[in-house]
């Protein structure tokens, strides 16, 4: 734990033990160079405290890049609520309220919104004690609600850009696209792809959701353990991070990758492994920036939803065309190019 904290390149770590729920609250502030740290609140079980801290740190670092590349004045941060295996569901809301109070005590150093394991309704509860530092409350509480559909629009835009780069045409029509993870972003994404005429394959550990989408749209189902071996044009990881690694990359049978999951590369060198296999990688923190771009534009800059959506499409299209060009001109990975773009702004 000590070395995890000492060796991290971020600004500060706050770790609280919530004795009542026996949960750890971890807030990682990676950078406030461009503005207050803003990042989602992830809530789930972890094997141990070290892995929860590491997850918060890596996700916070990703947020710094995401904000910088999007040209928005915010810094990188992330919160993780590491749950015990046996949390009584009746204790959840009170835990969220105590978490909200912890965010408020930071006095604007860190602002938050939903992430894996939390919803817009949870933001309403957190905001009871955490306002005015909470984004994405439900619309009747003055928020913009679930950011999933905005993130999905951004990923869809990323897929169009990747299709243009890999196949010469910015359309997913007729392309075989495998979506891993049908959470709120994955669900929004398959709807965009379906409308655009893509051939869609879906995979999720949740069999009920998969079955529902198969019945409603007739999508082909890929079992979770067969995802990395399935032949497709574009692979869209929209579940957990770290899935592109030394073990999975040699198995992939796709031409391009563009998805919503944060931290898709297990280690930075995985981007080199993808480049060597000539698989076009759309950097995750660009492809999944639609949510934050949309939410910030609407909640702090007063843009309408339509104007915010236009901004998402423009920002992601422009960033990716610049990144793909830089990567090929300078013979570097797309991940490296995206980081250079973000670093440019951080300097
Ligand atoms: N889950 C979002 C992301 O990873 C975080 C977020 C959403 C932050 C909305 C603020 C507002 O990009």
CSV table of C-alpha atoms and ligand atoms in Angstrom, one decimal:
chain,number,residue,atom,x,y,z
A,1,UNK,CA,0.0,0.0,0.0
A,2,UNK,CA,2.8,2.4,0.9
A,3,UNK,CA,4.6,2.0,-2.3
A,4,UNK,CA,1.3,2.2,-4.3
A,5,UNK,CA,0.8,5.7,-2.8
A,6,UNK,CA,4.4,6.8,-2.9
A,7,UNK,CA,5.0,5.8,-6.5
A,8,UNK,CA,1.7,7.2,-7.9
A,9,UNK,CA,2.2,10.3,-10.1
A,10,UNK,CA,-1.0,12.0,-8.9
A,11,UNK,CA,-1.6,14.8,-6.4
A,12,UNK,CA,-3.5,13.3,-3.5
A,13,UNK,CA,-5.2,10.3,-2.2
A,14,UNK,CA,-8.0,10.3,0.4
A,15,UNK,CA,-8.8,6.9,1.9
A,16,UNK,CA,-11.6,6.6,4.5
A,17,UNK,CA,-12.9,3.5,6.2
A,18,UNK,CA,-16.7,3.7,6.6
A,19,UNK,CA,-17.0,1.6,9.7
A,20,UNK,CA,-20.8,1.3,9.6
A,21,UNK,CA,-20.9,-0.3,6.2
A,22,UNK,CA,-17.4,-1.7,6.4
A,23,UNK,CA,-16.6,-0.1,3.0
A,24,UNK,CA,-13.6,1.8,1.9
A,25,UNK,CA,-14.1,5.2,0.3
A,26,UNK,CA,-11.1,6.1,-1.9
A,27,UNK,CA,-10.8,9.4,-3.7
A,28,UNK,CA,-7.9,9.8,-6.0
A,29,UNK,CA,-7.1,13.3,-7.3
A,30,UNK,CA,-4.6,12.9,-10.1
A,31,UNK,CA,-4.3,16.4,-11.5
A,32,UNK,CA,-5.9,19.8,-10.9
A,33,UNK,CA,-3.7,21.5,-13.4
A,34,UNK,CA,-6.6,22.4,-15.7
A,35,UNK,CA,-9.3,22.8,-13.1
A,36,UNK,CA,-11.0,20.9,-10.2
A,37,UNK,CA,-10.7,17.1,-10.4
A,38,UNK,CA,-13.9,15.6,-11.8
A,39,UNK,CA,-14.5,11.9,-12.2
A,40,UNK,CA,-17.1,9.2,-11.7
A,41,UNK,CA,-17.8,7.2,-8.6
A,42,UNK,CA,-17.2,3.5,-9.1
A,43,UNK,CA,-18.8,1.2,-6.6
A,44,UNK,CA,-18.1,-2.6,-6.4
A,45,UNK,CA,-16.3,-5.3,-4.5
A,46,UNK,CA,-12.5,-5.7,-4.9
A,47,UNK,CA,-10.4,-8.6,-3.8
A,48,UNK,CA,-8.4,-6.3,-1.5
A,49,UNK,CA,-7.8,-2.7,-0.6
A,50,UNK,CA,-4.7,-2.5,-2.8
A,51,UNK,CA,-6.6,-3.4,-5.9
A,52,UNK,CA,-9.3,-0.8,-5.1
A,53,UNK,CA,-6.6,1.9,-4.6
A,54,UNK,CA,-4.8,1.0,-7.8
A,55,UNK,CA,-8.1,1.1,-9.7
A,56,UNK,CA,-8.9,4.5,-8.4
A,57,UNK,CA,-5.4,5.8,-9.3
A,58,UNK,CA,-5.4,4.4,-12.8
A,59,UNK,CA,-8.9,5.7,-13.5
A,60,UNK,CA,-8.1,9.1,-12.1
A,61,UNK,CA,-5.1,9.3,-14.4
A,62,UNK,CA,-7.3,8.4,-17.4
A,63,UNK,CA,-9.6,11.2,-16.4
A,64,UNK,CA,-6.8,13.7,-16.6
A,65,UNK,CA,-6.1,12.7,-20.2
A,66,UNK,CA,-9.8,12.6,-21.0
A,67,UNK,CA,-10.4,16.2,-19.8
A,68,UNK,CA,-7.2,17.5,-21.4
A,69,UNK,CA,-7.9,16.0,-24.8
A,70,UNK,CA,-11.4,17.2,-24.8
A,71,UNK,CA,-10.3,20.8,-24.3
A,72,UNK,CA,-12.4,21.2,-21.1
A,73,UNK,CA,-11.1,23.0,-18.0
A,74,UNK,CA,-11.2,20.1,-15.5
A,75,UNK,CA,-8.7,17.9,-13.9
A,76,UNK,CA,-8.5,14.1,-13.4
A,77,UNK,CA,-10.0,12.3,-10.4
A,78,UNK,CA,-12.0,9.3,-9.5
A,79,UNK,CA,-13.7,7.8,-6.5
A,80,UNK,CA,-14.0,4.1,-5.7
A,81,UNK,CA,-16.3,2.8,-3.0
A,82,UNK,CA,-15.0,-0.7,-2.2
A,83,UNK,CA,-17.9,-2.7,-0.9
A,84,UNK,CA,-17.8,-5.6,1.6
A,85,UNK,CA,-19.1,-8.9,0.1
A,86,UNK,CA,-22.1,-8.9,2.3
A,87,UNK,CA,-23.4,-5.3,2.3
A,88,UNK,CA,-27.0,-5.2,3.4
A,89,UNK,CA,-28.9,-3.4,0.6
A,90,UNK,CA,-30.7,-1.4,3.2
A,91,UNK,CA,-27.4,0.2,4.1
A,92,UNK,CA,-26.5,1.4,0.6
A,93,UNK,CA,-28.2,4.8,0.6
A,94,UNK,CA,-26.8,5.8,4.0
A,95,UNK,CA,-23.3,4.8,2.8
A,96,UNK,CA,-23.9,7.0,-0.3
A,97,UNK,CA,-25.0,9.9,2.0
A,98,UNK,CA,-21.8,9.6,4.1
A,99,UNK,CA,-19.8,9.5,0.9
A,100,UNK,CA,-21.6,12.6,-0.3
A,101,UNK,CA,-20.6,14.3,3.0
A,102,UNK,CA,-17.0,13.3,2.4
A,103,UNK,CA,-17.1,14.8,-1.1
A,104,UNK,CA,-18.5,18.0,0.3
A,105,UNK,CA,-15.8,18.3,2.9
A,106,UNK,CA,-13.3,18.5,0.1
A,107,UNK,CA,-14.8,21.8,-0.8
A,108,UNK,CA,-14.6,21.6,-4.6
A,109,UNK,CA,-11.3,19.8,-4.9
A,110,UNK,CA,-13.2,16.8,-6.3
A,111,UNK,CA,-16.6,16.7,-8.1
A,112,UNK,CA,-18.3,13.5,-9.2
A,113,UNK,CA,-20.8,11.7,-11.4
A,114,UNK,CA,-21.9,8.1,-12.1
A,115,UNK,CA,-19.6,5.3,-13.1
A,116,UNK,CA,-19.7,1.5,-13.0
A,117,UNK,CA,-22.0,0.5,-10.1
A,118,UNK,CA,-23.6,3.8,-9.6
A,119,UNK,CA,-26.6,5.5,-11.3
A,120,UNK,CA,-28.2,8.8,-11.7
A,121,UNK,CA,-30.6,7.9,-8.9
A,122,UNK,CA,-27.5,7.3,-6.7
A,123,UNK,CA,-26.3,10.8,-7.5
A,124,UNK,CA,-29.6,12.1,-6.1
A,125,UNK,CA,-28.9,10.4,-2.8
A,126,UNK,CA,-25.2,11.4,-2.8
A,127,UNK,CA,-26.3,15.0,-3.6
A,128,UNK,CA,-28.4,15.2,-0.4
A,129,UNK,CA,-25.1,15.8,1.5
A,130,UNK,CA,-22.7,16.3,-1.4
A,131,UNK,CA,-24.2,19.2,-3.4
A,132,UNK,CA,-23.1,21.3,-5.3
A,133,UNK,CA,-20.4,18.9,-6.3
A,134,UNK,CA,-22.6,16.2,-7.9
A,135,UNK,CA,-23.3,15.8,-11.6
A,136,UNK,CA,-25.9,13.8,-13.4
A,137,UNK,CA,-28.7,13.9,-10.8
A,138,UNK,CA,-32.0,12.9,-12.3
A,139,UNK,CA,-33.8,15.5,-14.4
A,140,UNK,CA,-36.5,16.3,-11.7
A,141,UNK,CA,-33.6,17.2,-9.3
A,142,UNK,CA,-32.1,19.5,-11.9
A,143,UNK,CA,-29.5,17.2,-13.3
A,144,UNK,CA,-29.0,15.7,-16.8
A,145,UNK,CA,-29.7,12.1,-15.7
A,146,UNK,CA,-27.9,9.0,-17.0
A,147,UNK,CA,-24.9,10.0,-19.1
A,148,UNK,CA,-24.8,6.6,-20.8
A,149,UNK,CA,-26.6,7.6,-24.0
A,150,UNK,CA,-24.2,10.6,-24.5
A,151,UNK,CA,-21.2,8.3,-24.0
A,152,UNK,CA,-22.8,5.9,-26.4
A,153,UNK,CA,-23.0,8.7,-29.0
A,154,UNK,CA,-19.3,9.4,-28.5
A,155,UNK,CA,-18.4,5.7,-28.9
A,156,UNK,CA,-20.5,5.5,-32.1
A,157,UNK,CA,-18.7,8.5,-33.4
A,158,UNK,CA,-15.4,6.8,-32.5
A,159,UNK,CA,-16.5,3.7,-34.4
A,160,UNK,CA,-17.3,5.8,-37.5
A,161,UNK,CA,-13.8,7.4,-37.3
A,162,UNK,CA,-12.2,4.0,-36.9
A,163,UNK,CA,-14.2,2.6,-39.8
A,164,UNK,CA,-13.0,5.6,-42.0
A,165,UNK,CA,-9.4,5.0,-41.0
A,166,UNK,CA,-9.5,1.2,-41.3
A,167,UNK,CA,-11.9,0.7,-44.2
A,168,UNK,CA,-12.0,4.0,-46.0
A,169,UNK,CA,-15.6,4.9,-45.2
A,170,UNK,CA,-16.9,6.5,-42.1
A,171,UNK,CA,-19.9,4.2,-41.7
A,172,UNK,CA,-20.5,1.1,-39.7
A,173,UNK,CA,-23.1,-0.1,-42.3
A,174,UNK,CA,-22.5,-3.7,-43.2
A,175,UNK,CA,-19.6,-4.0,-40.8
A,176,UNK,CA,-19.5,-6.9,-38.3
A,177,UNK,CA,-19.2,-5.2,-34.9
A,178,UNK,CA,-18.8,-7.0,-31.7
A,179,UNK,CA,-20.0,-5.2,-28.6
A,180,UNK,CA,-18.7,-6.6,-25.3
A,181,UNK,CA,-20.8,-5.4,-22.3
A,182,UNK,CA,-24.4,-4.2,-22.5
A,183,UNK,CA,-24.5,-1.8,-19.6
A,184,UNK,CA,-26.0,1.6,-20.1
A,185,UNK,CA,-23.4,2.6,-22.7
A,186,UNK,CA,-23.3,-0.7,-24.6
A,187,UNK,CA,-27.1,-0.6,-24.8
A,188,UNK,CA,-27.1,2.9,-26.3
A,189,UNK,CA,-24.3,2.0,-28.7
A,190,UNK,CA,-26.0,-1.1,-30.2
A,191,UNK,CA,-29.1,1.0,-30.9
A,192,UNK,CA,-27.0,3.6,-32.8
A,193,UNK,CA,-25.2,0.8,-34.7
A,194,UNK,CA,-28.4,-1.0,-35.5
A,195,UNK,CA,-29.9,2.1,-36.9
A,196,UNK,CA,-26.8,2.6,-39.0
A,197,UNK,CA,-27.1,-0.9,-40.5
A,198,UNK,CA,-24.2,-2.7,-38.8
A,199,UNK,CA,-24.1,-6.4,-38.3
A,200,UNK,CA,-24.1,-6.7,-34.5
A,201,UNK,CA,-22.7,-9.3,-32.2
A,202,UNK,CA,-23.2,-9.0,-28.5
A,203,UNK,CA,-21.7,-10.4,-25.4
A,204,UNK,CA,-22.4,-10.0,-21.7
A,205,UNK,CA,-22.1,-12.0,-18.5
A,206,UNK,CA,-25.7,-11.1,-17.8
A,207,UNK,CA,-27.8,-13.6,-19.7
A,208,UNK,CA,-31.1,-11.8,-19.1
A,209,UNK,CA,-30.0,-8.7,-20.9
A,210,UNK,CA,-28.4,-10.7,-23.7
A,211,UNK,CA,-31.6,-12.7,-24.2
A,212,UNK,CA,-33.7,-9.5,-24.3
A,213,UNK,CA,-31.6,-7.9,-27.0
A,214,UNK,CA,-31.5,-11.1,-29.0
A,215,UNK,CA,-35.3,-11.2,-28.9
A,216,UNK,CA,-35.8,-7.5,-29.6
A,217,UNK,CA,-33.3,-7.0,-32.4
A,218,UNK,CA,-32.1,-10.5,-33.4
A,219,UNK,CA,-28.4,-9.8,-32.6
A,220,UNK,CA,-26.0,-12.7,-32.6
A,221,UNK,CA,-24.7,-13.8,-29.2
A,222,UNK,CA,-21.1,-14.5,-28.4
A,223,UNK,CA,-20.3,-16.3,-25.2
A,224,UNK,CA,-18.1,-14.3,-22.8
A,225,UNK,CA,-15.2,-16.7,-23.1
A,226,UNK,CA,-15.2,-16.6,-26.9
A,227,UNK,CA,-15.1,-12.8,-27.3
A,228,UNK,CA,-11.4,-12.5,-28.1
A,229,UNK,CA,-11.5,-15.3,-30.7
A,230,UNK,CA,-14.5,-14.0,-32.6
A,231,UNK,CA,-13.9,-12.7,-36.1
A,232,UNK,CA,-15.3,-9.2,-36.7
A,233,UNK,CA,-14.4,-5.9,-38.3
A,234,UNK,CA,-14.6,-3.8,-35.2
A,235,UNK,CA,-14.4,-4.8,-31.6
A,236,UNK,CA,-16.1,-2.5,-29.1
A,237,UNK,CA,-15.1,-3.2,-25.5
A,238,UNK,CA,-17.8,-1.6,-23.3
A,239,UNK,CA,-17.3,-3.6,-20.1
A,240,UNK,CA,-14.3,-3.8,-17.8
A,241,UNK,CA,-10.7,-2.5,-18.3
A,242,UNK,CA,-7.5,-4.4,-18.8
A,243,UNK,CA,-9.0,-6.7,-21.4
A,244,UNK,CA,-6.4,-5.8,-24.1
A,245,UNK,CA,-3.3,-7.6,-22.9
A,246,UNK,CA,-0.5,-10.1,-23.7
A,247,UNK,CA,-2.9,-13.0,-23.5
A,248,UNK,CA,-5.9,-11.6,-25.5
A,249,UNK,CA,-4.2,-9.5,-28.2
A,250,UNK,CA,-2.6,-12.5,-30.1
A,251,UNK,CA,-6.1,-14.0,-30.2
A,252,UNK,CA,-8.0,-11.0,-31.7
A,253,UNK,CA,-9.5,-11.4,-35.1
A,254,UNK,CA,-10.6,-7.8,-35.8
A,255,UNK,CA,-9.3,-4.9,-37.8
A,256,UNK,CA,-10.1,-2.1,-35.4
A,257,UNK,CA,-11.1,-1.5,-31.7
A,258,UNK,CA,-13.3,1.3,-30.5
A,259,UNK,CA,-15.2,1.0,-27.2
A,260,UNK,CA,-16.4,2.7,-24.0
A,261,UNK,CA,-14.5,0.8,-21.3
A,262,UNK,CA,-11.9,2.8,-19.3
A,263,UNK,CA,-8.3,1.6,-19.3
A,264,UNK,CA,-8.7,-1.0,-22.0
A,265,UNK,CA,-5.0,-1.6,-22.3
A,266,UNK,CA,-3.6,-3.6,-19.4
A,267,UNK,CA,-0.2,-1.9,-19.8
A,268,UNK,CA,0.9,0.9,-22.2
A,269,UNK,CA,3.0,-1.7,-24.2
A,270,UNK,CA,-0.2,-3.4,-25.3
A,271,UNK,CA,-0.7,-0.5,-27.7
A,272,UNK,CA,2.6,-1.6,-29.4
A,273,UNK,CA,1.3,-5.2,-29.5
A,274,UNK,CA,-1.9,-4.0,-31.3
A,275,UNK,CA,0.1,-1.9,-33.7
A,276,UNK,CA,2.3,-4.9,-34.6
A,277,UNK,CA,-0.8,-6.9,-35.4
A,278,UNK,CA,-2.0,-4.0,-37.5
A,279,UNK,CA,-5.1,-3.6,-35.4
A,280,UNK,CA,-6.3,0.0,-35.2
A,281,UNK,CA,-6.8,1.0,-31.6
A,282,UNK,CA,-9.1,4.0,-30.9
A,283,UNK,CA,-7.7,5.4,-27.6
A,284,UNK,CA,-10.4,4.7,-24.9
A,285,UNK,CA,-10.2,8.1,-23.2
A,286,UNK,CA,-11.1,9.7,-26.5
A,287,UNK,CA,-13.8,7.2,-27.6
A,288,UNK,CA,-15.5,7.4,-24.2
A,289,UNK,CA,-15.3,11.1,-23.7
A,290,UNK,CA,-18.8,11.8,-24.9
A,291,UNK,CA,-20.4,11.5,-21.5
A,292,UNK,CA,-18.2,14.1,-19.8
A,293,UNK,CA,-18.2,16.5,-22.8
A,294,UNK,CA,-22.0,16.4,-22.9
A,295,UNK,CA,-22.6,16.6,-19.2
A,296,UNK,CA,-20.2,19.5,-18.6
A,297,UNK,CA,-21.6,21.4,-21.6
A,298,UNK,CA,-25.1,21.1,-20.4
A,299,UNK,CA,-24.7,21.4,-16.6
A,300,UNK,CA,-22.0,24.1,-16.4
A,301,UNK,CA,-22.1,25.8,-19.8
A,302,UNK,CA,-25.9,25.8,-20.4
A,303,UNK,CA,-25.8,24.1,-23.8
A,304,UNK,CA,-29.0,22.4,-25.0
A,305,UNK,CA,-28.9,18.7,-25.3
A,306,UNK,CA,-28.8,19.0,-29.1
A,307,UNK,CA,-25.9,21.5,-29.0
A,308,UNK,CA,-24.1,19.2,-26.5
A,309,UNK,CA,-24.5,16.2,-28.8
A,310,UNK,CA,-23.1,18.2,-31.7
A,311,UNK,CA,-20.2,19.2,-29.6
A,312,UNK,CA,-19.5,15.5,-28.7
A,313,UNK,CA,-19.5,14.5,-32.4
A,314,UNK,CA,-17.3,17.4,-33.4
A,315,UNK,CA,-14.8,17.0,-30.6
A,316,UNK,CA,-14.3,13.2,-31.0
A,317,UNK,CA,-14.2,13.3,-34.8
A,318,UNK,CA,-11.6,16.1,-34.8
A,319,UNK,CA,-9.5,14.5,-32.0
A,320,UNK,CA,-9.4,11.1,-33.7
A,321,UNK,CA,-8.6,12.5,-37.2
A,322,UNK,CA,-5.7,14.4,-35.6
A,323,UNK,CA,-4.6,11.3,-33.6
A,324,UNK,CA,-4.8,8.8,-36.5
A,325,UNK,CA,-2.8,11.2,-38.7
A,326,UNK,CA,-0.2,11.9,-36.0
A,327,UNK,CA,0.2,8.1,-35.4
A,328,UNK,CA,0.8,7.3,-39.0
A,329,UNK,CA,2.9,10.4,-39.8
A,330,UNK,CA,5.2,9.7,-36.9
A,331,UNK,CA,5.0,6.0,-36.8
A,332,UNK,CA,3.8,5.9,-33.2
A,333,UNK,CA,0.9,4.1,-31.6
A,334,UNK,CA,-2.5,5.8,-31.5
A,335,UNK,CA,-2.3,5.7,-27.7
A,336,UNK,CA,1.0,7.6,-27.7
A,337,UNK,CA,-0.5,10.1,-30.2
A,338,UNK,CA,-3.6,10.7,-28.0
A,339,UNK,CA,-1.4,11.2,-24.9
A,340,UNK,CA,0.8,13.7,-26.8
A,341,UNK,CA,-2.4,15.6,-27.7
A,342,UNK,CA,-3.5,15.7,-24.1
A,343,UNK,CA,0.0,16.5,-22.8
A,344,UNK,CA,0.2,19.4,-25.3
A,345,UNK,CA,-2.7,21.0,-23.4
A,346,UNK,CA,-1.4,20.0,-19.9
A,347,UNK,CA,1.9,21.9,-20.6
B,1,LIG,N1,-18.0,7.6,-15.8
B,1,LIG,C1,-17.6,8.9,-16.4
B,1,LIG,C2,-16.3,8.7,-17.2
B,1,LIG,O1,-15.6,7.7,-16.9
B,1,LIG,C3,-17.4,9.9,-15.3
B,1,LIG,C4,-18.3,11.1,-15.2
B,1,LIG,C5,-19.5,11.1,-15.8
B,1,LIG,C6,-17.8,12.2,-14.6
B,1,LIG,C7,-20.3,12.2,-15.7
B,1,LIG,C8,-18.6,13.3,-14.5
B,1,LIG,C9,-19.8,13.3,-15.0
B,1,LIG,O2,-16.0,9.4,-18.1
